[in-house]
Amino acid sequence: MILFLRKISDAVDWLVTRFVFLLIVALILVISLQIISRVFFSAYSWTEELSRYLLVWSTFLGASMAYKRRSHIAVTFAVDLLRGWTKTLVLWIVNLLTIAFFAVAIYYSTKMISLQVYQVSPALGVSMRFVYLSIPLGFASMLVHALSGMVEELFPGREVKS
Amino acid sequence: MVGLLFSTLFILLLLGLPVAVVIGLTSTTVLLTKGVNLIVLPQRMFAGTDTFPLVAVPFFILAGDLLAKGRVSEKLVEFAESIFGFLRGGLWVVSVLASMFFAAISGSSAATTAAVGTPLVPELKKKNYKPEFSAALIAAGGCTGVVIPPSVPMVLYAVIANESVSSLFLNGFIPGILMGTVLVAIALREAAKNNYPRGAAFSFANVWQTFKAAFWGLMTPVIILGGIFSGYFTPSEAAVIAVNWALFVAVFIYKDLGWRDVFNIITKSTVTMSVVMFIIATSSVLSWILANWQIPSIIAKSVLSLSQNKYVVLLLINFIILVAGVFMETASALIILTPVFLPLIIQLDISLVHFGVIMVLGLAIGMITPPVAINLYVASTITQLPIERISRSVIPMVAGLIAVLLFITYLPLFVDIIF
């Protein structure tokens, strides 16, 4: 079970990392195009919109990369003072609350998408569903990492051999 | 309502949850108790990140990371050394000036500390400079990273306060130079006290030689800041130009980065920026709540009932900012505190740009005050010295920077500096 979760979490991260890399490269290209087109020709109307959407996508997927790498900022000096069962208890609470938040975010962002049937973006004319999709996807991969991380953190006796 | 919000926020923070999740959970709790449809959650998270000025955030981080990894910072240090190396304690002066210069390239303080520390530390060691003082100075010099433009926290503040990024950037120069001056003064005094030897004599030939080698790095701030202040590029565009330039310099001029390195650096800075952007996302739910129930105005009223004097209120705010900086990381403290303080600042008729500079400078000092002190951790990693030893040496520098903070807080109220 632990190994299985870990494998899924690693696979998701492998995929997300490469995808976000492409998003960032695309973002660099789009804005470079925006500058070149404005300076030498006339400005395109869609570059700014596209770059905002690329930023949104990289934010939510990138947040899952940060979660996987345990890079999210937290105030840990109080928890670091704890030892023994109090520490385990706090870790349980922290993990469960985090997972609860991710679940809520996935549920309501999916609901938001299902409500946005007709809305299209002003310049590109793409359905906003494709833009909003980044939110549940980002939270879903964070949920996977959180579950795998929680199991590993709270059952250290059954450490995964890799 | 106010009590519920702040107690939830505080308890969750202390439990050690990620700051973005803390803010999200607090918002969810408040929305649930008020019976608001939770669909606001994804809606606000989307709206909070869907803004063009924020595009500058990933790219000012990326440009700094690309140039810090390459040989650019090494060349900059050599150039600064050719000018100031002859002074007593010259290498310390060099480390502050190189930090200030790198600050004009990078938008983050940790990157500045790493960029300057990595090439300088071995040399400082070789010349027998006091190691913990050197480490403290490099960490403190790193604080200029977010004050001298470009600056990621200034972009964040500008987006939250709805101010222009360029005018915040423009007002970062004087405070940044003052910080550098104070640090140089502290370093020179320490060097004189210990009777440090002078470095190699000043020679124009040497300056010219190192200038030529550092030219590509030296051009970076010219391009970024020149582009922004001439109005030719928006800050977001300038950030992307900086990335293109950094890639060009690292891959084609100095040839010290392969494509594999570029992939790794992009991945690393994506993680760094997502941490900030994720906090922006969840905190825009919180800002919506704050605005909807006019909580900042309630806070403003209760503060103003204590004192209506803007000098007193600013002193109080500075104190809160400094304390927040001790326990919290810069971006998260800025994102949480800014919307809370804004109505108060507007009522007191203080310029929002001025306040932004105070906020960023105050929180920058927090980067060298433990326990949460990113620059000290970076400096400690580079020098292999324990945090405790560096912390003791950093005390006079913290005091000096606080003096600059107070100066920048009060002086513009009497004299128009820029704004």
mmCIF file of C-alpha atoms in Angstrom, chain B residues 7-251:
data_model
loop_
_atom_site.group_PDB
_atom_site.id
_atom_site.type_symbol
_atom_site.label_atom_id
_atom_site.label_comp_id
_atom_site.label_asym_id
_atom_site.label_seq_id
_atom_site.Cartn_x
_atom_site.Cartn_y
_atom_site.Cartn_z
ATOM 1 C CA SER B 7 -7.732 32.670 16.150
ATOM 2 C CA THR B 8 -8.182 30.025 13.430
ATOM 3 C CA LEU B 9 -5.383 31.601 11.421
ATOM 4 C CA PHE B 10 -3.067 31.750 14.416
ATOM 5 C CA ILE B 11 -3.722 28.214 15.676
ATOM 6 C CA LEU B 12 -3.333 26.651 12.244
ATOM 7 C CA LEU B 13 -0.095 28.576 11.662
ATOM 8 C CA LEU B 14 1.340 27.343 14.959
ATOM 9 C CA LEU B 15 0.398 23.757 14.102
ATOM 10 C CA GLY B 16 2.883 24.030 11.252
ATOM 11 C CA LEU B 17 0.543 23.616 8.284
ATOM 12 C CA PRO B 18 1.768 25.127 5.020
ATOM 13 C CA VAL B 19 0.898 28.846 5.054
ATOM 14 C CA ALA B 20 -1.170 28.601 1.857
ATOM 15 C CA VAL B 21 -3.234 25.764 3.375
ATOM 16 C CA VAL B 22 -3.618 27.704 6.642
ATOM 17 C CA ILE B 23 -5.084 30.640 4.759
ATOM 18 C CA GLY B 24 -7.299 28.379 2.670
ATOM 19 C CA LEU B 25 -8.617 26.499 5.695
ATOM 20 C CA THR B 26 -9.239 29.704 7.643
ATOM 21 C CA SER B 27 -11.194 31.092 4.706
ATOM 22 C CA THR B 28 -13.162 27.862 4.376
ATOM 23 C CA THR B 29 -14.028 27.938 8.079
ATOM 24 C CA VAL B 30 -15.260 31.517 7.918
ATOM 25 C CA LEU B 31 -17.248 30.903 4.719
ATOM 26 C CA LEU B 32 -18.876 27.818 6.259
ATOM 27 C CA THR B 33 -19.913 29.590 9.462
ATOM 28 C CA LYS B 34 -21.311 32.478 7.408
ATOM 29 C CA GLY B 35 -23.195 30.080 5.137
ATOM 30 C CA VAL B 36 -21.488 31.307 1.962
ATOM 31 C CA ASN B 37 -21.358 28.906 -1.004
ATOM 32 C CA LEU B 38 -17.835 27.486 -1.070
ATOM 33 C CA ILE B 39 -17.680 27.924 -4.833
ATOM 34 C CA VAL B 40 -16.192 31.306 -3.914
ATOM 35 C CA LEU B 41 -13.054 29.353 -3.040
ATOM 36 C CA PRO B 42 -12.009 28.277 -6.563
ATOM 37 C CA GLN B 43 -13.421 31.464 -8.053
ATOM 38 C CA ARG B 44 -11.262 33.724 -5.916
ATOM 39 C CA MET B 45 -8.207 31.466 -6.208
ATOM 40 C CA PHE B 46 -8.479 31.783 -9.962
ATOM 41 C CA ALA B 47 -9.086 35.539 -9.935
ATOM 42 C CA GLY B 48 -6.163 36.049 -7.564
ATOM 43 C CA THR B 49 -3.626 34.428 -9.863
ATOM 44 C CA ASP B 50 -5.134 35.516 -13.186
ATOM 45 C CA THR B 51 -3.315 38.890 -13.316
ATOM 46 C CA PHE B 52 -0.648 39.956 -15.763
ATOM 47 C CA PRO B 53 1.673 41.806 -13.317
ATOM 48 C CA LEU B 54 2.183 38.530 -11.431
ATOM 49 C CA VAL B 55 3.842 37.043 -14.514
ATOM 50 C CA ALA B 56 6.889 38.994 -13.307
ATOM 51 C CA VAL B 57 7.137 36.761 -10.212
ATOM 52 C CA PRO B 58 8.352 33.508 -11.826
ATOM 53 C CA PHE B 59 10.691 35.287 -14.187
ATOM 54 C CA PHE B 60 12.478 37.594 -11.786
ATOM 55 C CA ILE B 61 13.119 34.461 -9.716
ATOM 56 C CA LEU B 62 14.243 32.471 -12.748
ATOM 57 C CA ALA B 63 16.549 35.187 -14.104
ATOM 58 C CA GLY B 64 18.244 35.451 -10.712
ATOM 59 C CA ASP B 65 18.623 31.672 -10.413
ATOM 60 C CA LEU B 66 20.083 31.369 -13.913
ATOM 61 C CA LEU B 67 22.649 34.091 -13.308
ATOM 62 C CA ALA B 68 23.486 32.892 -9.791
ATOM 63 C CA LYS B 69 24.357 29.400 -11.076
ATOM 64 C CA GLY B 70 26.540 30.673 -13.889
ATOM 65 C CA ARG B 71 29.799 32.579 -13.756
ATOM 66 C CA VAL B 72 28.138 36.003 -13.841
ATOM 67 C CA SER B 73 28.250 36.568 -10.082
ATOM 68 C CA GLU B 74 31.909 35.504 -9.955
ATOM 69 C CA LYS B 75 32.796 38.124 -12.587
ATOM 70 C CA LEU B 76 30.800 40.777 -10.754
ATOM 71 C CA VAL B 77 32.679 40.045 -7.556
ATOM 72 C CA GLU B 78 36.024 40.323 -9.361
ATOM 73 C CA PHE B 79 34.983 43.659 -10.841
ATOM 74 C CA ALA B 80 33.908 45.044 -7.460
ATOM 75 C CA GLU B 81 37.156 43.794 -5.947
ATOM 76 C CA SER B 82 39.233 45.631 -8.538
ATOM 77 C CA ILE B 83 37.600 48.882 -7.400
ATOM 78 C CA PHE B 84 37.330 48.471 -3.636
ATOM 79 C CA GLY B 85 39.819 45.739 -2.847
ATOM 80 C CA PHE B 86 42.478 48.243 -1.765
ATOM 81 C CA LEU B 87 40.458 49.346 1.286
ATOM 82 C CA ARG B 88 41.029 47.974 4.766
ATOM 83 C CA GLY B 89 38.438 45.211 4.901
ATOM 84 C CA GLY B 90 37.976 45.673 1.169
ATOM 85 C CA LEU B 91 36.503 42.227 0.602
ATOM 86 C CA TRP B 92 33.682 43.008 2.998
ATOM 87 C CA VAL B 93 32.926 46.187 1.094
ATOM 88 C CA VAL B 94 33.005 44.103 -2.071
ATOM 89 C CA SER B 95 30.527 41.623 -0.665
ATOM 90 C CA VAL B 96 28.014 44.360 0.193
ATOM 91 C CA LEU B 97 28.408 46.109 -3.166
ATOM 92 C CA ALA B 98 28.192 42.861 -5.101
ATOM 93 C CA SER B 99 24.989 42.055 -3.177
ATOM 94 C CA MET B 100 23.522 45.431 -4.094
ATOM 95 C CA PHE B 101 24.470 44.897 -7.681
ATOM 96 C CA PHE B 102 23.052 41.418 -7.843
ATOM 97 C CA ALA B 103 19.928 42.817 -6.178
ATOM 98 C CA ALA B 104 19.470 44.907 -9.303
ATOM 99 C CA ILE B 105 19.399 41.666 -11.315
ATOM 100 C CA SER B 106 17.506 39.325 -9.036
ATOM 101 C CA GLY B 107 14.120 39.783 -7.440
ATOM 102 C CA SER B 108 14.795 37.629 -4.404
ATOM 103 C CA SER B 109 17.051 37.876 -1.392
ATOM 104 C CA ALA B 110 17.967 34.226 -1.011
ATOM 105 C CA ALA B 111 19.211 34.173 -4.613
ATOM 106 C CA THR B 112 21.260 37.306 -3.956
ATOM 107 C CA THR B 113 22.816 35.806 -0.838
ATOM 108 C CA ALA B 114 23.672 32.592 -2.669
ATOM 109 C CA ALA B 115 24.967 34.361 -5.773
ATOM 110 C CA VAL B 116 27.347 36.603 -3.856
ATOM 111 C CA GLY B 117 28.257 34.173 -1.100
ATOM 112 C CA THR B 118 29.305 31.278 -3.296
ATOM 113 C CA PRO B 119 32.241 32.961 -5.064
ATOM 114 C CA LEU B 120 33.213 35.190 -2.106
ATOM 115 C CA VAL B 121 33.309 32.797 0.827
ATOM 116 C CA PRO B 122 36.404 30.798 -0.269
ATOM 117 C CA GLU B 123 38.280 34.024 -0.887
ATOM 118 C CA LEU B 124 37.249 35.556 2.434
ATOM 119 C CA LYS B 125 38.472 32.399 4.110
ATOM 120 C CA LYS B 126 41.778 32.479 2.235
ATOM 121 C CA LYS B 127 42.415 36.063 3.329
ATOM 122 C CA ASN B 128 41.511 35.267 6.950
ATOM 123 C CA TYR B 129 38.462 37.468 7.285
ATOM 124 C CA LYS B 130 36.436 36.698 10.415
ATOM 125 C CA PRO B 131 34.154 33.921 9.079
ATOM 126 C CA GLU B 132 31.013 34.555 11.127
ATOM 127 C CA PHE B 133 31.116 38.282 10.418
ATOM 128 C CA SER B 134 31.577 37.557 6.706
ATOM 129 C CA ALA B 135 28.604 35.178 6.720
ATOM 130 C CA ALA B 136 26.447 37.696 8.584
ATOM 131 C CA LEU B 137 27.427 40.462 6.176
ATOM 132 C CA ILE B 138 26.606 38.374 3.119
ATOM 133 C CA ALA B 139 23.228 37.481 4.636
ATOM 134 C CA ALA B 140 22.514 41.117 5.526
ATOM 135 C CA GLY B 141 23.663 42.264 2.090
ATOM 136 C CA GLY B 142 21.185 39.785 0.641
ATOM 137 C CA CYS B 143 18.379 41.832 2.219
ATOM 138 C CA THR B 144 18.967 44.520 -0.385
ATOM 139 C CA GLY B 145 17.838 41.914 -2.932
ATOM 140 C CA VAL B 146 14.164 42.679 -2.417
ATOM 141 C CA VAL B 147 14.546 46.409 -1.798
ATOM 142 C CA ILE B 148 16.635 47.327 -4.837
ATOM 143 C CA PRO B 149 14.531 46.686 -7.951
ATOM 144 C CA PRO B 150 13.540 44.329 -9.431
ATOM 145 C CA SER B 151 11.821 42.811 -6.424
ATOM 146 C CA VAL B 152 9.312 39.994 -6.129
ATOM 147 C CA PRO B 153 7.761 41.261 -2.855
ATOM 148 C CA MET B 154 7.284 44.693 -4.449
ATOM 149 C CA VAL B 155 5.415 43.075 -7.339
ATOM 150 C CA LEU B 156 3.217 41.237 -4.826
ATOM 151 C CA TYR B 157 2.561 44.419 -2.850
ATOM 152 C CA ALA B 158 1.774 46.381 -6.005
ATOM 153 C CA VAL B 159 -0.759 43.768 -7.099
ATOM 154 C CA ILE B 160 -2.434 43.648 -3.665
ATOM 155 C CA ALA B 161 -2.478 47.420 -3.144
ATOM 156 C CA ASN B 162 -3.336 48.088 -6.789
ATOM 157 C CA GLU B 163 -0.345 50.362 -7.252
ATOM 158 C CA SER B 164 2.103 50.577 -10.125
ATOM 159 C CA VAL B 165 4.980 48.116 -9.963
ATOM 160 C CA SER B 166 7.285 50.628 -11.649
ATOM 161 C CA SER B 167 6.765 53.359 -9.067
ATOM 162 C CA LEU B 168 7.498 50.898 -6.257
ATOM 163 C CA PHE B 169 10.633 49.810 -8.089
ATOM 164 C CA LEU B 170 11.687 53.419 -8.590
ATOM 165 C CA ASN B 171 11.370 54.103 -4.870
ATOM 166 C CA GLY B 172 13.446 51.103 -3.918
ATOM 167 C CA PHE B 173 16.754 52.631 -4.974
ATOM 168 C CA ILE B 174 17.325 55.130 -2.176
ATOM 169 C CA PRO B 175 16.418 52.742 0.666
ATOM 170 C CA GLY B 176 18.531 50.030 -0.946
ATOM 171 C CA ILE B 177 21.555 52.297 -1.286
ATOM 172 C CA LEU B 178 21.101 53.464 2.317
ATOM 173 C CA MET B 179 21.040 49.855 3.499
ATOM 174 C CA GLY B 180 24.246 49.181 1.586
ATOM 175 C CA THR B 181 25.911 52.297 2.992
ATOM 176 C CA VAL B 182 25.071 51.335 6.561
ATOM 177 C CA LEU B 183 26.385 47.800 6.030
ATOM 178 C CA VAL B 184 29.597 49.103 4.457
ATOM 179 C CA ALA B 185 30.070 51.436 7.417
ATOM 180 C CA ILE B 186 29.610 48.578 9.893
ATOM 181 C CA ALA B 187 32.062 46.428 7.934
ATOM 182 C CA LEU B 188 34.701 49.162 7.687
ATOM 183 C CA ARG B 189 34.484 49.817 11.408
ATOM 184 C CA GLU B 190 34.928 46.130 12.180
ATOM 185 C CA ALA B 191 37.881 45.939 9.781
ATOM 186 C CA ALA B 192 39.544 48.992 11.320
ATOM 187 C CA LYS B 193 39.009 47.603 14.816
ATOM 188 C CA ASN B 194 40.782 44.368 13.884
ATOM 189 C CA ASN B 195 43.391 46.195 11.840
ATOM 190 C CA TYR B 196 42.829 44.225 8.649
ATOM 191 C CA PRO B 197 45.453 44.467 5.902
ATOM 192 C CA ARG B 198 44.716 46.284 2.668
ATOM 193 C CA GLY B 199 44.237 44.330 -0.542
ATOM 194 C CA ALA B 200 45.983 44.828 -3.877
ATOM 195 C CA ALA B 201 46.580 48.453 -4.864
ATOM 196 C CA PHE B 202 44.051 50.151 -7.107
ATOM 197 C CA SER B 203 44.876 49.988 -10.794
ATOM 198 C CA PHE B 204 42.860 51.242 -13.736
ATOM 199 C CA ALA B 205 44.155 48.476 -15.971
ATOM 200 C CA ASN B 206 42.768 45.914 -13.544
ATOM 201 C CA VAL B 207 39.413 47.700 -13.305
ATOM 202 C CA TRP B 208 39.126 47.769 -17.087
ATOM 203 C CA GLN B 209 40.134 44.115 -17.377
ATOM 204 C CA THR B 210 37.544 42.901 -14.871
ATOM 205 C CA PHE B 211 34.941 45.300 -16.254
ATOM 206 C CA LYS B 212 35.259 43.685 -19.670
ATOM 207 C CA ALA B 213 34.884 40.226 -18.153
ATOM 208 C CA ALA B 214 31.844 41.294 -16.117
ATOM 209 C CA PHE B 215 30.301 43.285 -18.966
ATOM 210 C CA TRP B 216 27.524 40.778 -19.773
ATOM 211 C CA GLY B 217 26.400 40.618 -16.183
ATOM 212 C CA LEU B 218 26.663 44.376 -15.754
ATOM 213 C CA MET B 219 24.372 44.883 -18.736
ATOM 214 C CA THR B 220 21.544 42.896 -17.122
ATOM 215 C CA PRO B 221 20.214 45.592 -14.771
ATOM 216 C CA VAL B 222 20.698 48.187 -17.484
ATOM 217 C CA ILE B 223 18.386 46.209 -19.733
ATOM 218 C CA ILE B 224 15.813 45.343 -17.059
ATOM 219 C CA LEU B 225 15.612 48.664 -15.270
ATOM 220 C CA GLY B 226 16.213 50.781 -18.343
ATOM 221 C CA GLY B 227 13.378 48.972 -20.090
ATOM 222 C CA ILE B 228 10.972 49.424 -17.196
ATOM 223 C CA PHE B 229 11.730 53.043 -16.353
ATOM 224 C CA SER B 230 11.767 54.227 -19.951
ATOM 225 C CA GLY B 231 8.257 52.806 -20.120
ATOM 226 C CA TYR B 232 9.322 50.624 -23.010
ATOM 227 C CA PHE B 233 8.415 47.351 -21.274
ATOM 228 C CA THR B 234 6.048 46.440 -18.495
ATOM 229 C CA PRO B 235 7.781 44.878 -15.490
ATOM 230 C CA SER B 236 6.425 41.448 -16.508
ATOM 231 C CA GLU B 237 7.911 41.829 -19.975
ATOM 232 C CA ALA B 238 11.176 43.060 -18.521
ATOM 233 C CA ALA B 239 11.292 39.929 -16.367
ATOM 234 C CA VAL B 240 10.987 37.730 -19.435
ATOM 235 C CA ILE B 241 13.642 39.763 -21.256
ATOM 236 C CA ALA B 242 15.888 39.225 -18.240
ATOM 237 C CA VAL B 243 15.331 35.469 -18.536
ATOM 238 C CA ASN B 244 16.138 35.500 -22.257
ATOM 239 C CA TRP B 245 19.239 37.549 -21.544
ATOM 240 C CA ALA B 246 20.344 35.307 -18.688
ATOM 241 C CA LEU B 247 19.875 32.215 -20.877
ATOM 242 C CA PHE B 248 21.821 33.844 -23.691
ATOM 243 C CA VAL B 249 24.690 34.855 -21.403
ATOM 244 C CA ALA B 250 24.869 31.547 -19.548
ATOM 245 C CA VAL B 251 24.502 29.241 -22.536
#
